[in-house]
Amino acid sequence: MRRVAATLGALVTAGVTTFTLTAPAFAATGRMTINGQVHQNPSGCYQATYAPLRVTNNTNRNISVYRNYNCTGQVLATVTPGNSALEWEGEAVRVP
């Protein structure tokens, strides 16, 4: 009985440790606006439909503005929560 209890205790501890160390990624909380289009709780890469790229960050995460589509190339700006940016050469934004 002691072995079963010890083994069960070890498995529970390992499960709890694994769960707390590998927290899943969640979308940002709040709204991001790109050229007038609102995205609620955004996550991932978003393409601009026209230039200049205007982004307003009302989320809890930083938003990166990229020079190229598919969020590649040079990062032109980082828009912190509560701020906005206008980028003439920006073509996409990423929300981690």
mmCIF file of N, CA and C in Angstrom:
data_model
loop_
_atom_site.group_PDB
_atom_site.id
_atom_site.type_symbol
_atom_site.label_atom_id
_atom_site.label_comp_id
_atom_site.label_asym_id
_atom_site.label_seq_id
_atom_site.Cartn_x
_atom_site.Cartn_y
_atom_site.Cartn_z
ATOM 1 N N MET A 1 0.815 -1.194 0.000
ATOM 2 C CA MET A 1 0.000 0.000 0.000
ATOM 3 C C MET A 1 0.861 1.262 0.000
ATOM 4 N N ARG A 2 1.986 1.217 0.715
ATOM 5 C CA ARG A 2 2.874 2.373 0.750
ATOM 6 C C ARG A 2 3.458 2.660 -0.628
ATOM 7 N N ARG A 3 3.794 1.603 -1.386
ATOM 8 C CA ARG A 3 4.352 1.798 -2.718
ATOM 9 C C ARG A 3 3.331 2.437 -3.652
ATOM 10 N N VAL A 4 2.098 1.984 -3.559
ATOM 11 C CA VAL A 4 1.043 2.549 -4.397
ATOM 12 C C VAL A 4 0.849 4.021 -4.059
ATOM 13 N N ALA A 5 0.813 4.352 -2.775
ATOM 14 C CA ALA A 5 0.640 5.746 -2.360
ATOM 15 C C ALA A 5 1.827 6.592 -2.797
ATOM 16 N N ALA A 6 3.024 6.070 -2.658
ATOM 17 C CA ALA A 6 4.226 6.811 -3.059
ATOM 18 C C ALA A 6 4.241 7.027 -4.568
ATOM 19 N N THR A 7 3.898 5.998 -5.331
ATOM 20 C CA THR A 7 3.866 6.119 -6.792
ATOM 21 C C THR A 7 2.797 7.103 -7.227
ATOM 22 N N LEU A 8 1.633 7.016 -6.640
ATOM 23 C CA LEU A 8 0.551 7.931 -6.968
ATOM 24 C C LEU A 8 0.944 9.367 -6.627
ATOM 25 N N GLY A 9 1.560 9.559 -5.478
ATOM 26 C CA GLY A 9 2.014 10.895 -5.089
ATOM 27 C C GLY A 9 3.032 11.461 -6.062
ATOM 28 N N ALA A 10 3.954 10.635 -6.525
ATOM 29 C CA ALA A 10 4.967 11.070 -7.484
ATOM 30 C C ALA A 10 4.334 11.448 -8.818
ATOM 31 N N LEU A 11 3.356 10.667 -9.261
ATOM 32 C CA LEU A 11 2.675 10.967 -10.520
ATOM 33 C C LEU A 11 1.884 12.263 -10.442
ATOM 34 N N VAL A 12 1.209 12.488 -9.332
ATOM 35 C CA VAL A 12 0.447 13.727 -9.157
ATOM 36 C C VAL A 12 1.389 14.921 -9.143
ATOM 37 N N THR A 13 2.495 14.808 -8.423
ATOM 38 C CA THR A 13 3.476 15.898 -8.365
ATOM 39 C C THR A 13 4.047 16.180 -9.746
ATOM 40 N N ALA A 14 4.376 15.143 -10.493
ATOM 41 C CA ALA A 14 4.914 15.329 -11.844
ATOM 42 C C ALA A 14 3.890 15.989 -12.755
ATOM 43 N N GLY A 15 2.643 15.598 -12.646
ATOM 44 C CA GLY A 15 1.583 16.189 -13.463
ATOM 45 C C GLY A 15 1.369 17.652 -13.147
ATOM 46 N N VAL A 16 1.349 17.998 -11.888
ATOM 47 C CA VAL A 16 1.162 19.397 -11.478
ATOM 48 C C VAL A 16 2.347 20.232 -11.932
ATOM 49 N N THR A 17 3.560 19.722 -11.770
ATOM 50 C CA THR A 17 4.756 20.446 -12.182
ATOM 51 C C THR A 17 4.753 20.667 -13.691
ATOM 52 N N THR A 18 4.420 19.657 -14.452
ATOM 53 C CA THR A 18 4.373 19.785 -15.901
ATOM 54 C C THR A 18 3.337 20.809 -16.313
ATOM 55 N N PHE A 19 2.178 20.792 -15.703
ATOM 56 C CA PHE A 19 1.113 21.724 -16.052
ATOM 57 C C PHE A 19 1.517 23.159 -15.756
ATOM 58 N N THR A 20 2.148 23.412 -14.636
ATOM 59 C CA THR A 20 2.503 24.778 -14.278
ATOM 60 C C THR A 20 3.709 25.292 -15.044
ATOM 61 N N LEU A 21 4.597 24.414 -15.499
ATOM 62 C CA LEU A 21 5.781 24.857 -16.228
ATOM 63 C C LEU A 21 5.515 25.051 -17.711
ATOM 64 N N THR A 22 4.492 24.434 -18.249
ATOM 65 C CA THR A 22 4.187 24.546 -19.669
ATOM 66 C C THR A 22 2.828 25.213 -19.858
ATOM 67 N N ALA A 23 2.756 26.467 -19.468
ATOM 68 C CA ALA A 23 1.505 27.206 -19.615
ATOM 69 C C ALA A 23 1.224 27.440 -21.089
ATOM 70 N N PRO A 24 -0.002 27.256 -21.526
ATOM 71 C CA PRO A 24 -0.339 27.458 -22.925
ATOM 72 C C PRO A 24 -0.320 28.934 -23.304
ATOM 73 N N ALA A 25 -0.083 29.214 -24.592
ATOM 74 C CA ALA A 25 -0.104 30.586 -25.083
ATOM 75 C C ALA A 25 -1.552 31.028 -25.276
ATOM 76 N N PHE A 26 -1.842 32.228 -24.871
ATOM 77 C CA PHE A 26 -3.178 32.772 -25.017
ATOM 78 C C PHE A 26 -3.126 34.020 -25.878
ATOM 79 N N ALA A 27 -4.231 34.353 -26.499
ATOM 80 C CA ALA A 27 -4.319 35.579 -27.271
ATOM 81 C C ALA A 27 -4.217 36.775 -26.336
ATOM 82 N N ALA A 28 -3.862 37.901 -26.914
ATOM 83 C CA ALA A 28 -3.841 39.136 -26.144
ATOM 84 C C ALA A 28 -5.264 39.455 -25.704
ATOM 85 N N THR A 29 -5.378 40.160 -24.610
ATOM 86 C CA THR A 29 -6.683 40.583 -24.121
ATOM 87 C C THR A 29 -6.895 42.036 -24.521
ATOM 88 N N GLY A 30 -7.999 42.301 -25.183
ATOM 89 C CA GLY A 30 -8.308 43.667 -25.596
ATOM 90 C C GLY A 30 -8.537 43.760 -27.089
ATOM 91 N N ARG A 31 -8.387 44.998 -27.619
ATOM 92 C CA ARG A 31 -8.655 45.242 -29.037
ATOM 93 C C ARG A 31 -7.439 45.861 -29.718
ATOM 94 N N MET A 32 -7.219 45.428 -30.938
ATOM 95 C CA MET A 32 -6.208 46.015 -31.808
ATOM 96 C C MET A 32 -6.936 46.520 -33.042
ATOM 97 N N THR A 33 -6.603 47.722 -33.484
ATOM 98 C CA THR A 33 -7.221 48.285 -34.682
ATOM 99 C C THR A 33 -6.141 48.501 -35.731
ATOM 100 N N ILE A 34 -6.375 47.936 -36.929
ATOM 101 C CA ILE A 34 -5.463 48.114 -38.058
ATOM 102 C C ILE A 34 -6.241 48.774 -39.181
ATOM 103 N N ASN A 35 -5.840 49.984 -39.544
ATOM 104 C CA ASN A 35 -6.499 50.734 -40.620
ATOM 105 C C ASN A 35 -8.023 50.728 -40.469
ATOM 106 N N GLY A 36 -8.477 50.917 -39.240
ATOM 107 C CA GLY A 36 -9.905 51.014 -38.959
ATOM 108 C C GLY A 36 -10.607 49.696 -38.681
ATOM 109 N N GLN A 37 -9.951 48.578 -38.924
ATOM 110 C CA GLN A 37 -10.561 47.267 -38.671
ATOM 111 C C GLN A 37 -10.185 46.793 -37.270
ATOM 112 N N VAL A 38 -11.202 46.491 -36.461
ATOM 113 C CA VAL A 38 -10.994 46.100 -35.067
ATOM 114 C C VAL A 38 -10.871 44.581 -34.966
ATOM 115 N N HIS A 39 -9.882 44.142 -34.179
ATOM 116 C CA HIS A 39 -9.664 42.722 -33.907
ATOM 117 C C HIS A 39 -9.724 42.527 -32.398
ATOM 118 N N GLN A 40 -10.681 41.747 -31.931
ATOM 119 C CA GLN A 40 -10.865 41.477 -30.504
ATOM 120 C C GLN A 40 -9.974 40.315 -30.076
ATOM 121 N N ASN A 41 -9.231 40.480 -28.978
ATOM 122 C CA ASN A 41 -8.332 39.451 -28.439
ATOM 123 C C ASN A 41 -7.453 38.848 -29.545
ATOM 124 N N PRO A 42 -6.648 39.689 -30.220
ATOM 125 C CA PRO A 42 -5.871 39.225 -31.368
ATOM 126 C C PRO A 42 -4.709 38.314 -30.980
ATOM 127 N N SER A 43 -4.303 37.498 -31.946
ATOM 128 C CA SER A 43 -3.143 36.628 -31.781
ATOM 129 C C SER A 43 -2.634 36.266 -33.163
ATOM 130 N N GLY A 44 -1.325 36.349 -33.366
ATOM 131 C CA GLY A 44 -0.747 35.957 -34.636
ATOM 132 C C GLY A 44 -0.437 37.135 -35.537
ATOM 133 N N CYS A 45 -0.365 36.857 -36.841
ATOM 134 C CA CYS A 45 0.034 37.835 -37.849
ATOM 135 C C CYS A 45 -1.185 38.364 -38.601
ATOM 136 N N TYR A 46 -1.223 39.671 -38.805
ATOM 137 C CA TYR A 46 -2.319 40.323 -39.522
ATOM 138 C C TYR A 46 -1.734 41.173 -40.639
ATOM 139 N N GLN A 47 -2.313 41.071 -41.837
ATOM 140 C CA GLN A 47 -1.846 41.825 -43.001
ATOM 141 C C GLN A 47 -2.588 43.150 -43.091
ATOM 142 N N ALA A 48 -1.876 44.189 -43.479
ATOM 143 C CA ALA A 48 -2.516 45.476 -43.746
ATOM 144 C C ALA A 48 -3.129 45.416 -45.143
ATOM 145 N N THR A 49 -4.236 46.105 -45.335
ATOM 146 C CA THR A 49 -4.889 46.092 -46.645
ATOM 147 C C THR A 49 -4.426 47.244 -47.527
ATOM 148 N N TYR A 50 -3.871 48.294 -46.929
ATOM 149 C CA TYR A 50 -3.357 49.428 -47.689
ATOM 150 C C TYR A 50 -2.380 50.216 -46.811
ATOM 151 N N ALA A 51 -1.588 51.071 -47.467
ATOM 152 C CA ALA A 51 -0.631 51.925 -46.755
ATOM 153 C C ALA A 51 -1.232 53.326 -46.613
ATOM 154 N N PRO A 52 -0.871 54.032 -45.589
ATOM 155 C CA PRO A 52 0.018 53.630 -44.511
ATOM 156 C C PRO A 52 -0.698 52.711 -43.523
ATOM 157 N N LEU A 53 0.073 51.979 -42.767
ATOM 158 C CA LEU A 53 -0.478 51.079 -41.763
ATOM 159 C C LEU A 53 -0.655 51.869 -40.469
ATOM 160 N N ARG A 54 -1.896 51.942 -40.024
ATOM 161 C CA ARG A 54 -2.206 52.598 -38.753
ATOM 162 C C ARG A 54 -2.647 51.518 -37.775
ATOM 163 N N VAL A 55 -1.952 51.423 -36.663
ATOM 164 C CA VAL A 55 -2.293 50.409 -35.663
ATOM 165 C C VAL A 55 -2.472 51.075 -34.316
ATOM 166 N N THR A 56 -3.570 50.706 -33.651
ATOM 167 C CA THR A 56 -3.842 51.157 -32.291
ATOM 168 C C THR A 56 -3.882 49.927 -31.407
ATOM 169 N N ASN A 57 -3.102 49.964 -30.347
ATOM 170 C CA ASN A 57 -2.962 48.813 -29.461
ATOM 171 C C ASN A 57 -3.691 49.065 -28.143
ATOM 172 N N ASN A 58 -4.853 48.489 -28.009
ATOM 173 C CA ASN A 58 -5.598 48.520 -26.747
ATOM 174 C C ASN A 58 -5.665 47.109 -26.173
ATOM 175 N N THR A 59 -4.504 46.422 -26.207
ATOM 176 C CA THR A 59 -4.388 45.076 -25.643
ATOM 177 C C THR A 59 -3.402 45.117 -24.480
ATOM 178 N N ASN A 60 -3.138 43.957 -23.927
ATOM 179 C CA ASN A 60 -2.172 43.847 -22.833
ATOM 180 C C ASN A 60 -0.807 43.355 -23.316
ATOM 181 N N ARG A 61 -0.568 43.343 -24.633
ATOM 182 C CA ARG A 61 0.686 42.851 -25.212
ATOM 183 C C ARG A 61 1.290 43.896 -26.146
ATOM 184 N N ASN A 62 2.607 43.808 -26.361
ATOM 185 C CA ASN A 62 3.261 44.622 -27.372
ATOM 186 C C ASN A 62 2.905 44.084 -28.747
ATOM 187 N N ILE A 63 2.809 44.970 -29.730
ATOM 188 C CA ILE A 63 2.522 44.592 -31.108
ATOM 189 C C ILE A 63 3.699 45.031 -31.966
ATOM 190 N N SER A 64 4.216 44.118 -32.792
ATOM 191 C CA SER A 64 5.341 44.426 -33.683
ATOM 192 C C SER A 64 4.817 44.731 -35.073
ATOM 193 N N VAL A 65 5.322 45.818 -35.675
ATOM 194 C CA VAL A 65 4.965 46.199 -37.039
ATOM 195 C C VAL A 65 6.116 45.778 -37.949
ATOM 196 N N TYR A 66 5.792 44.996 -38.994
ATOM 197 C CA TYR A 66 6.800 44.460 -39.902
ATOM 198 C C TYR A 66 6.753 45.150 -41.264
ATOM 199 N N ARG A 67 7.912 45.194 -41.893
ATOM 200 C CA ARG A 67 8.024 45.801 -43.222
ATOM 201 C C ARG A 67 7.348 44.934 -44.287
ATOM 202 N N ASN A 68 7.395 43.605 -44.150
ATOM 203 C CA ASN A 68 6.902 42.698 -45.182
ATOM 204 C C ASN A 68 5.648 41.953 -44.736
ATOM 205 N N TYR A 69 4.911 41.452 -45.751
ATOM 206 C CA TYR A 69 3.766 40.595 -45.475
ATOM 207 C C TYR A 69 4.218 39.340 -44.743
ATOM 208 N N ASN A 70 3.296 38.666 -44.125
ATOM 209 C CA ASN A 70 3.546 37.441 -43.358
ATOM 210 C C ASN A 70 4.469 37.667 -42.173
ATOM 211 N N CYS A 71 4.525 38.914 -41.706
ATOM 212 C CA CYS A 71 5.314 39.278 -40.520
ATOM 213 C C CYS A 71 6.764 38.842 -40.673
ATOM 214 N N THR A 72 7.351 39.173 -41.808
ATOM 215 C CA THR A 72 8.758 38.872 -42.056
ATOM 216 C C THR A 72 9.507 40.174 -42.311
ATOM 217 N N GLY A 73 10.817 40.063 -42.299
ATOM 218 C CA GLY A 73 11.642 41.236 -42.569
ATOM 219 C C GLY A 73 11.854 42.075 -41.325
ATOM 220 N N GLN A 74 12.201 43.307 -41.563
ATOM 221 C CA GLN A 74 12.547 44.248 -40.496
ATOM 222 C C GLN A 74 11.328 44.630 -39.661
ATOM 223 N N VAL A 75 11.535 44.690 -38.344
ATOM 224 C CA VAL A 75 10.509 45.230 -37.443
ATOM 225 C C VAL A 75 10.666 46.741 -37.455
ATOM 226 N N LEU A 76 9.634 47.435 -37.913
ATOM 227 C CA LEU A 76 9.689 48.887 -38.028
ATOM 228 C C LEU A 76 9.359 49.590 -36.725
ATOM 229 N N ALA A 77 8.491 48.975 -35.933
ATOM 230 C CA ALA A 77 8.067 49.609 -34.680
ATOM 231 C C ALA A 77 7.482 48.563 -33.745
ATOM 232 N N THR A 78 7.530 48.887 -32.477
ATOM 233 C CA THR A 78 6.844 48.101 -31.461
ATOM 234 C C THR A 78 5.837 49.029 -30.799
ATOM 235 N N VAL A 79 4.562 48.654 -30.884
ATOM 236 C CA VAL A 79 3.491 49.481 -30.324
ATOM 237 C C VAL A 79 3.111 48.895 -28.970
ATOM 238 N N THR A 80 3.379 49.639 -27.928
ATOM 239 C CA THR A 80 3.098 49.186 -26.573
ATOM 240 C C THR A 80 1.624 49.383 -26.243
ATOM 241 N N PRO A 81 1.121 48.668 -25.249
ATOM 242 C CA PRO A 81 -0.291 48.800 -24.871
ATOM 243 C C PRO A 81 -0.684 50.252 -24.604
ATOM 244 N N GLY A 82 -1.826 50.645 -25.171
ATOM 245 C CA GLY A 82 -2.348 51.991 -24.980
ATOM 246 C C GLY A 82 -1.815 53.020 -25.954
ATOM 247 N N ASN A 83 -1.014 52.587 -26.937
ATOM 248 C CA ASN A 83 -0.419 53.521 -27.892
ATOM 249 C C ASN A 83 -0.798 53.180 -29.320
ATOM 250 N N SER A 84 -0.461 54.111 -30.231
ATOM 251 C CA SER A 84 -0.741 53.949 -31.651
ATOM 252 C C SER A 84 0.520 54.228 -32.453
ATOM 253 N N ALA A 85 0.522 53.778 -33.712
ATOM 254 C CA ALA A 85 1.639 54.050 -34.611
ATOM 255 C C ALA A 85 1.126 54.184 -36.032
ATOM 256 N N LEU A 86 1.846 54.964 -36.828
ATOM 257 C CA LEU A 86 1.592 55.120 -38.254
ATOM 258 C C LEU A 86 2.890 54.778 -38.966
ATOM 259 N N GLU A 87 2.861 53.741 -39.789
ATOM 260 C CA GLU A 87 4.050 53.289 -40.505
ATOM 261 C C GLU A 87 3.759 53.269 -42.002
ATOM 262 N N TRP A 88 4.481 54.102 -42.755
ATOM 263 C CA TRP A 88 4.272 54.201 -44.196
ATOM 264 C C TRP A 88 4.715 52.941 -44.930
ATOM 265 N N GLU A 89 5.701 52.243 -44.405
ATOM 266 C CA GLU A 89 6.220 51.057 -45.077
ATOM 267 C C GLU A 89 5.760 49.756 -44.414
ATOM 268 N N GLY A 90 4.960 49.831 -43.365
ATOM 269 C CA GLY A 90 4.497 48.639 -42.677
ATOM 270 C C GLY A 90 3.466 47.878 -43.477
ATOM 271 N N GLU A 91 3.593 46.556 -43.502
ATOM 272 C CA GLU A 91 2.653 45.719 -44.251
ATOM 273 C C GLU A 91 1.969 44.658 -43.407
ATOM 274 N N ALA A 92 2.465 44.444 -42.156
ATOM 275 C CA ALA A 92 1.858 43.422 -41.309
ATOM 276 C C ALA A 92 2.197 43.703 -39.850
ATOM 277 N N VAL A 93 1.384 43.148 -38.959
ATOM 278 C CA VAL A 93 1.652 43.269 -37.514
ATOM 279 C C VAL A 93 1.525 41.889 -36.881
ATOM 280 N N ARG A 94 2.298 41.686 -35.812
ATOM 281 C CA ARG A 94 2.235 40.421 -35.077
ATOM 282 C C ARG A 94 1.939 40.697 -33.620
ATOM 283 N N VAL A 95 0.977 39.916 -33.105
ATOM 284 C CA VAL A 95 0.640 39.940 -31.690
ATOM 285 C C VAL A 95 1.077 38.592 -31.122
ATOM 286 N N PRO A 96 2.018 38.597 -30.171
ATOM 287 C CA PRO A 96 2.494 37.308 -29.637
ATOM 288 C C PRO A 96 1.430 36.592 -28.816
#
